[in-house]
Amino acid sequence: MEGCLSLNDPHPVDLTNCDREPIHILGAIQPIGFLIALTADWIVARGSANLPEFLGFYPEQIVGHPLAEFLPAPIIHDLRNRTATLRGPDSVERLFDTELVPGAGSFDVAVHMSGGQIVIEGQRSTGEVGDVTGMVRSMIARLDQCGDMLSFYREGARQVRALTGYDRVMVYRFAADGSGEVVAEACKPGIGRFQGLHYPASDIPAQARVLYTRNLLRVIADINATPIPIVPQLDEMGEPLDLSLSLLRSVSPIHIEYLRNMGVDASMSISIIVDGKLWGLFACHHYAPRHPSFERRSTSELFAQMFSMRLESRERQQTVEFERRARDISDQLLGAVASDETLLRDPDWLADILTNAIPADGVGVWLNGSYAFSGITPPTDDFRRIVRALNATAAGKVFATDHIGSLVVDAELFADSAAGLLAIPISRSPRDYVILFRSEMVRSIRWGGDPHKPVEYGPNGARLTPRASFDEWKELVRGRSKPFTASELRVAETLRATLIEVVLRLADEASAERQRAGARQEVLIAELNHRVRNILGLIRGLIRQAQPEEEAVRNFVKVVDGRIHALARAHNQITEDHWGPAWLQALIDAESAAFVEEGDRIVSEGEPVMLNPQAYSTMALVLHELVTNSSKYGSLSVPGGTVKLSWECNARGDLLLYWRDIDGPAVKAPSRKGFGTTIIERSVPYDLGGDAQTRYAETGFEADFCIPARHVSKPREGGAPMIRFPRAPHEQRQEPPADLLDGQRVLLVEDSLIIALDAEDIATRLGALDVMTAASVDAALDLIAAQPPTVAILDINLGSTTSFAIADALLERRIPFMFATGYGEQAQFPDQHRGRPVVQKPYTIENVARALADMLD
């Protein structure tokens, strides 16, 4: 390290406090050269105290004077030119073998900028002149012949030692935590070896590492030399000179103590910069004073830059090859899953694929709360804890650690099987993961002395002292795995993109299949609705067309017709919501609208509740019989009489339904039970497994029903019962006008003869002059061409086709028409026919009359 703080500092005493010492403003230089600092207009602002030794004049003589008064004009010209070529804040320019003052000898000179001042440093020239370009080319050629990284590092250290002559040259690589390792060295025999030793981050403080990225070469010529002060120490603003880029900067006393503890008298460090970051150093030690010439130092710096470039190229080549192989694996993964999606849920197959890209001992997969394992993984409960902890990390990013203990507590209990992990998120919500686990790598780290340096007083006053022993100190590391490299993390991101693509593709396919299934269900429900309505219409038509003249038979037909129509209304309710639960209130409203003249005579009370399809159809018949009986014999048969229909759910969720006739005639139990009474008393127990109780009280008929909870549905959020058959009170039970179609020629398009006959009768009862029927599109178009109708009723579905072509022909001739359908709300219309009146099958004179009245108005 190059400095440390006083113990008077208010911060806790710790060697990491060295990170705060300003080692770049020590106010002195090493005695191997001199320093002159100039203002922007080349007035001398500072000078080192040893100027007389090199140039023959004192700092006090030249400070405040133009430098041109002391140096020859050609030298000033050369220095100005070098200053003009400085590019960037960390640029340094050099002059070699230059005679600054007549008779003073030749100097090697360096020029840089510091705080707006021009700093000139000089050192006596050794006269060494060589083919620098050829030398460096030869050195790099030797590097290029190295087959692996270890020999590459070793050759770099050997070349620097041959060039500079230091006793020991090490390639020192920094780890992510700032600690370092000697990965290669070249040294003279008999001085021991440091290769493989680790050094804690505090040995090279943070501010020193920053300087290594700015000033690429640092020389300490003699740790026992006396520093030369800069005169004056402070400028007119009270600021010292920033020596960050100085080649001669003095040395922190703590760093001198550090080197002395190692037995080193001189050192040199050359930065190795890879991808713009400090990768490591060439660390050179000598056991006697030594200061290479400017020429050797410049050559060493150039070689280090070339070494860094070659190192960066090799690492990138390795990364490119590694990531190319990973992309091939990603393509293999994508292709395999595309043909067999079940592979994504096969952890053994997935582990085999992934661990070929990123070495791991086991793989865990977490998908939608379920998990699967392959290889060596943590116990199940700990895996769940790890997933929960991962959910707290940044969403959508790969997460890696070589120490799971930093993520979950008690991780040491399973560290032997899983000490490190790399988590690849493959969704956002819920958070799904593919997690690669690495087992514990128990290893002994060889430190260059105890890294946990104790706090001690040193010889430099109230300061901390660096450790005095650099003997090998071993530390056993447990609970950690082999770390995941930056390349492996990039590969993980590639794999993550591939896995997400696979998951999204599967999700899209599943969504598309759900949509297709939903569409098929829509079609089936619509077809079911259509067929059931047609069947009900056909039955009604058969009954009405075949009825004889006897009054009793006519009454029977009317009763059966009402029951069929009640079933049709219930069927419409449950198919409108895709054969799902329907509102009880809607069923009550439908029966009220169909049979009761005044809308307020059936009063309903209860929370909104829905019935499942089976219960809905059963209750449609029951309510129809209740309303029919009350209209004939009960309170709805006399003016002022009402019915109260209330309901509630008990603790088990069963629906309790109460029917009460109010203000009606006195009733008594019938001597013979008819079919309607049987429906009321036995349908709920028999069909639904519930209960039904009826009472013929003096105040009116009463019925209590219990519908089991399995047939009852809770309303959806925001849902409310809707009236399916709204009708204003004054319109209820009004007889359709017999002259509604007076003088009209009606075209009736219907592919069922019986239903067509029924509809023809309805049109005739409404006063139609002529009714023309057609069962196909061609027949209808022929009728329109031969004798255009004035009104038309078109069944939408005509076997394998629709009546929309007929509608187009009518629209073109401006002939009013309406549609009839058994599809309910599932019927689909072309844009030009949307909004047309639609009558739902089965036909009744009421619904046909209402639709015709709306259309003709």
PDB file of N, CA and C in Angstrom, residues 795-841:
ATOM      1  N   ASP A 795     -85.325 -17.059 -41.098  1.00  0.00           N
ATOM      2  CA  ASP A 795     -84.554 -17.916 -40.192  1.00  0.00           C
ATOM      3  C   ASP A 795     -83.085 -17.826 -40.622  1.00  0.00           C
ATOM      4  N   ILE A 796     -82.203 -17.541 -39.673  1.00  0.00           N
ATOM      5  CA  ILE A 796     -80.800 -17.329 -40.034  1.00  0.00           C
ATOM      6  C   ILE A 796     -80.193 -18.601 -40.584  1.00  0.00           C
ATOM      7  N   ASN A 797     -80.367 -19.703 -39.863  1.00  0.00           N
ATOM      8  CA  ASN A 797     -79.711 -20.945 -40.248  1.00  0.00           C
ATOM      9  C   ASN A 797     -80.636 -21.781 -41.123  1.00  0.00           C
ATOM     10  N   LEU A 798     -80.141 -22.053 -42.341  1.00  0.00           N
ATOM     11  CA  LEU A 798     -80.915 -22.862 -43.280  1.00  0.00           C
ATOM     12  C   LEU A 798     -80.105 -24.096 -43.649  1.00  0.00           C
ATOM     13  N   GLY A 799     -79.948 -24.998 -42.704  1.00  0.00           N
ATOM     14  CA  GLY A 799     -79.158 -26.207 -42.946  1.00  0.00           C
ATOM     15  C   GLY A 799     -77.688 -25.870 -43.039  1.00  0.00           C
ATOM     16  N   SER A 800     -77.106 -26.033 -44.208  1.00  0.00           N
ATOM     17  CA  SER A 800     -75.664 -25.798 -44.375  1.00  0.00           C
ATOM     18  C   SER A 800     -75.335 -24.372 -44.767  1.00  0.00           C
ATOM     19  N   THR A 801     -76.341 -23.503 -44.904  1.00  0.00           N
ATOM     20  CA  THR A 801     -76.084 -22.118 -45.297  1.00  0.00           C
ATOM     21  C   THR A 801     -76.891 -21.183 -44.404  1.00  0.00           C
ATOM     22  N   THR A 802     -76.844 -19.894 -44.715  1.00  0.00           N
ATOM     23  CA  THR A 802     -77.572 -18.894 -43.947  1.00  0.00           C
ATOM     24  C   THR A 802     -78.454 -18.084 -44.885  1.00  0.00           C
ATOM     25  N   SER A 803     -79.293 -17.282 -44.287  1.00  0.00           N
ATOM     26  CA  SER A 803     -80.227 -16.463 -45.066  1.00  0.00           C
ATOM     27  C   SER A 803     -79.693 -15.065 -45.339  1.00  0.00           C
ATOM     28  N   PHE A 804     -78.388 -14.817 -45.101  1.00  0.00           N
ATOM     29  CA  PHE A 804     -77.861 -13.458 -45.275  1.00  0.00           C
ATOM     30  C   PHE A 804     -77.901 -13.008 -46.732  1.00  0.00           C
ATOM     31  N   ALA A 805     -77.797 -13.940 -47.673  1.00  0.00           N
ATOM     32  CA  ALA A 805     -77.918 -13.559 -49.087  1.00  0.00           C
ATOM     33  C   ALA A 805     -79.331 -13.049 -49.376  1.00  0.00           C
ATOM     34  N   ILE A 806     -80.333 -13.660 -48.754  1.00  0.00           N
ATOM     35  CA  ILE A 806     -81.716 -13.188 -48.901  1.00  0.00           C
ATOM     36  C   ILE A 806     -81.846 -11.802 -48.294  1.00  0.00           C
ATOM     37  N   ALA A 807     -81.192 -11.623 -47.112  1.00  0.00           N
ATOM     38  CA  ALA A 807     -81.243 -10.315 -46.451  1.00  0.00           C
ATOM     39  C   ALA A 807     -80.620  -9.238 -47.334  1.00  0.00           C
ATOM     40  N   ASP A 808     -79.538  -9.573 -48.036  1.00  0.00           N
ATOM     41  CA  ASP A 808     -78.902  -8.600 -48.930  1.00  0.00           C
ATOM     42  C   ASP A 808     -79.874  -8.183 -50.037  1.00  0.00           C
ATOM     43  N   ALA A 809     -80.590  -9.158 -50.595  1.00  0.00           N
ATOM     44  CA  ALA A 809     -81.541  -8.846 -51.668  1.00  0.00           C
ATOM     45  C   ALA A 809     -82.680  -7.968 -51.153  1.00  0.00           C
ATOM     46  N   LEU A 810     -83.169  -8.258 -49.945  1.00  0.00           N
ATOM     47  CA  LEU A 810     -84.230  -7.442 -49.367  1.00  0.00           C
ATOM     48  C   LEU A 810     -83.730  -6.034 -49.054  1.00  0.00           C
ATOM     49  N   LEU A 811     -82.501  -5.949 -48.533  1.00  0.00           N
ATOM     50  CA  LEU A 811     -81.935  -4.644 -48.206  1.00  0.00           C
ATOM     51  C   LEU A 811     -81.800  -3.786 -49.463  1.00  0.00           C
ATOM     52  N   GLU A 812     -81.381  -4.425 -50.549  1.00  0.00           N
ATOM     53  CA  GLU A 812     -81.216  -3.695 -51.812  1.00  0.00           C
ATOM     54  C   GLU A 812     -82.555  -3.136 -52.294  1.00  0.00           C
ATOM     55  N   ARG A 813     -83.669  -3.886 -52.056  1.00  0.00           N
ATOM     56  CA  ARG A 813     -85.007  -3.442 -52.485  1.00  0.00           C
ATOM     57  C   ARG A 813     -85.722  -2.636 -51.400  1.00  0.00           C
ATOM     58  N   ARG A 814     -85.051  -2.400 -50.274  1.00  0.00           N
ATOM     59  CA  ARG A 814     -85.598  -1.634 -49.155  1.00  0.00           C
ATOM     60  C   ARG A 814     -86.890  -2.269 -48.622  1.00  0.00           C
ATOM     61  N   ILE A 815     -86.882  -3.577 -48.554  1.00  0.00           N
ATOM     62  CA  ILE A 815     -88.015  -4.313 -48.001  1.00  0.00           C
ATOM     63  C   ILE A 815     -87.714  -4.608 -46.542  1.00  0.00           C
ATOM     64  N   PRO A 816     -88.557  -4.188 -45.593  1.00  0.00           N
ATOM     65  CA  PRO A 816     -88.282  -4.443 -44.179  1.00  0.00           C
ATOM     66  C   PRO A 816     -88.288  -5.940 -43.882  1.00  0.00           C
ATOM     67  N   PHE A 817     -87.358  -6.339 -43.033  1.00  0.00           N
ATOM     68  CA  PHE A 817     -87.295  -7.746 -42.663  1.00  0.00           C
ATOM     69  C   PHE A 817     -86.698  -7.881 -41.268  1.00  0.00           C
ATOM     70  N   MET A 818     -86.915  -9.049 -40.667  1.00  0.00           N
ATOM     71  CA  MET A 818     -86.306  -9.344 -39.378  1.00  0.00           C
ATOM     72  C   MET A 818     -85.825 -10.787 -39.415  1.00  0.00           C
ATOM     73  N   PHE A 819     -84.947 -11.078 -38.475  1.00  0.00           N
ATOM     74  CA  PHE A 819     -84.365 -12.414 -38.398  1.00  0.00           C
ATOM     75  C   PHE A 819     -85.054 -13.222 -37.309  1.00  0.00           C
ATOM     76  N   ALA A 820     -85.010 -14.528 -37.486  1.00  0.00           N
ATOM     77  CA  ALA A 820     -85.432 -15.472 -36.446  1.00  0.00           C
ATOM     78  C   ALA A 820     -84.295 -16.463 -36.236  1.00  0.00           C
ATOM     79  N   THR A 821     -84.056 -16.826 -35.002  1.00  0.00           N
ATOM     80  CA  THR A 821     -82.918 -17.720 -34.744  1.00  0.00           C
ATOM     81  C   THR A 821     -83.144 -18.563 -33.519  1.00  0.00           C
ATOM     82  N   GLY A 822     -82.522 -19.705 -33.516  1.00  0.00           N
ATOM     83  CA  GLY A 822     -82.459 -20.543 -32.321  1.00  0.00           C
ATOM     84  C   GLY A 822     -81.106 -20.462 -31.658  1.00  0.00           C
ATOM     85  N   TYR A 823     -80.184 -19.578 -32.164  1.00  0.00           N
ATOM     86  CA  TYR A 823     -78.840 -19.475 -31.612  1.00  0.00           C
ATOM     87  C   TYR A 823     -78.755 -18.510 -30.436  1.00  0.00           C
ATOM     88  N   GLY A 824     -79.787 -17.762 -30.166  1.00  0.00           N
ATOM     89  CA  GLY A 824     -79.722 -16.817 -29.057  1.00  0.00           C
ATOM     90  C   GLY A 824     -78.676 -15.750 -29.321  1.00  0.00           C
ATOM     91  N   GLU A 825     -77.931 -15.371 -28.260  1.00  0.00           N
ATOM     92  CA  GLU A 825     -76.939 -14.311 -28.390  1.00  0.00           C
ATOM     93  C   GLU A 825     -75.682 -14.753 -29.119  1.00  0.00           C
ATOM     94  N   GLN A 826     -75.558 -16.067 -29.401  1.00  0.00           N
ATOM     95  CA  GLN A 826     -74.382 -16.533 -30.126  1.00  0.00           C
ATOM     96  C   GLN A 826     -74.477 -16.286 -31.624  1.00  0.00           C
ATOM     97  N   ALA A 827     -75.631 -15.845 -32.109  1.00  0.00           N
ATOM     98  CA  ALA A 827     -75.785 -15.600 -33.542  1.00  0.00           C
ATOM     99  C   ALA A 827     -74.847 -14.475 -33.974  1.00  0.00           C
ATOM    100  N   GLN A 828     -74.183 -14.664 -35.107  1.00  0.00           N
ATOM    101  CA  GLN A 828     -73.243 -13.692 -35.637  1.00  0.00           C
ATOM    102  C   GLN A 828     -73.814 -13.081 -36.911  1.00  0.00           C
ATOM    103  N   PHE A 829     -73.750 -11.757 -37.026  1.00  0.00           N
ATOM    104  CA  PHE A 829     -74.336 -11.057 -38.158  1.00  0.00           C
ATOM    105  C   PHE A 829     -73.270 -10.297 -38.929  1.00  0.00           C
ATOM    106  N   PRO A 830     -73.400 -10.208 -40.252  1.00  0.00           N
ATOM    107  CA  PRO A 830     -72.534  -9.314 -41.030  1.00  0.00           C
ATOM    108  C   PRO A 830     -72.772  -7.861 -40.613  1.00  0.00           C
ATOM    109  N   ASP A 831     -71.788  -7.016 -40.873  1.00  0.00           N
ATOM    110  CA  ASP A 831     -71.877  -5.619 -40.437  1.00  0.00           C
ATOM    111  C   ASP A 831     -73.143  -4.934 -40.943  1.00  0.00           C
ATOM    112  N   GLN A 832     -73.518  -5.187 -42.215  1.00  0.00           N
ATOM    113  CA  GLN A 832     -74.658  -4.464 -42.783  1.00  0.00           C
ATOM    114  C   GLN A 832     -75.993  -4.878 -42.179  1.00  0.00           C
ATOM    115  N   HIS A 833     -76.020  -5.991 -41.446  1.00  0.00           N
ATOM    116  CA  HIS A 833     -77.282  -6.468 -40.884  1.00  0.00           C
ATOM    117  C   HIS A 833     -77.317  -6.416 -39.364  1.00  0.00           C
ATOM    118  N   ARG A 834     -76.282  -5.842 -38.778  1.00  0.00           N
ATOM    119  CA  ARG A 834     -76.304  -5.708 -37.325  1.00  0.00           C
ATOM    120  C   ARG A 834     -77.347  -4.663 -36.931  1.00  0.00           C
ATOM    121  N   GLY A 835     -78.025  -4.926 -35.829  1.00  0.00           N
ATOM    122  CA  GLY A 835     -79.062  -3.997 -35.381  1.00  0.00           C
ATOM    123  C   GLY A 835     -80.439  -4.334 -35.906  1.00  0.00           C
ATOM    124  N   ARG A 836     -80.550  -5.334 -36.784  1.00  0.00           N
ATOM    125  CA  ARG A 836     -81.862  -5.755 -37.267  1.00  0.00           C
ATOM    126  C   ARG A 836     -82.647  -6.427 -36.134  1.00  0.00           C
ATOM    127  N   PRO A 837     -83.971  -6.310 -36.149  1.00  0.00           N
ATOM    128  CA  PRO A 837     -84.771  -7.014 -35.137  1.00  0.00           C
ATOM    129  C   PRO A 837     -84.551  -8.529 -35.240  1.00  0.00           C
ATOM    130  N   VAL A 838     -84.526  -9.178 -34.090  1.00  0.00           N
ATOM    131  CA  VAL A 838     -84.335 -10.624 -34.029  1.00  0.00           C
ATOM    132  C   VAL A 838     -85.386 -11.201 -33.093  1.00  0.00           C
ATOM    133  N   VAL A 839     -86.102 -12.225 -33.548  1.00  0.00           N
ATOM    134  CA  VAL A 839     -87.056 -12.925 -32.702  1.00  0.00           C
ATOM    135  C   VAL A 839     -86.462 -14.284 -32.357  1.00  0.00           C
ATOM    136  N   GLN A 840     -86.514 -14.632 -31.078  1.00  0.00           N
ATOM    137  CA  GLN A 840     -85.946 -15.892 -30.615  1.00  0.00           C
ATOM    138  C   GLN A 840     -86.970 -17.018 -30.782  1.00  0.00           C
ATOM    139  N   LYS A 841     -86.507 -18.144 -31.268  1.00  0.00           N
ATOM    140  CA  LYS A 841     -87.364 -19.327 -31.340  1.00  0.00           C
ATOM    141  C   LYS A 841     -87.503 -19.960 -29.950  1.00  0.00           C
TER     142      LYS A 841
END
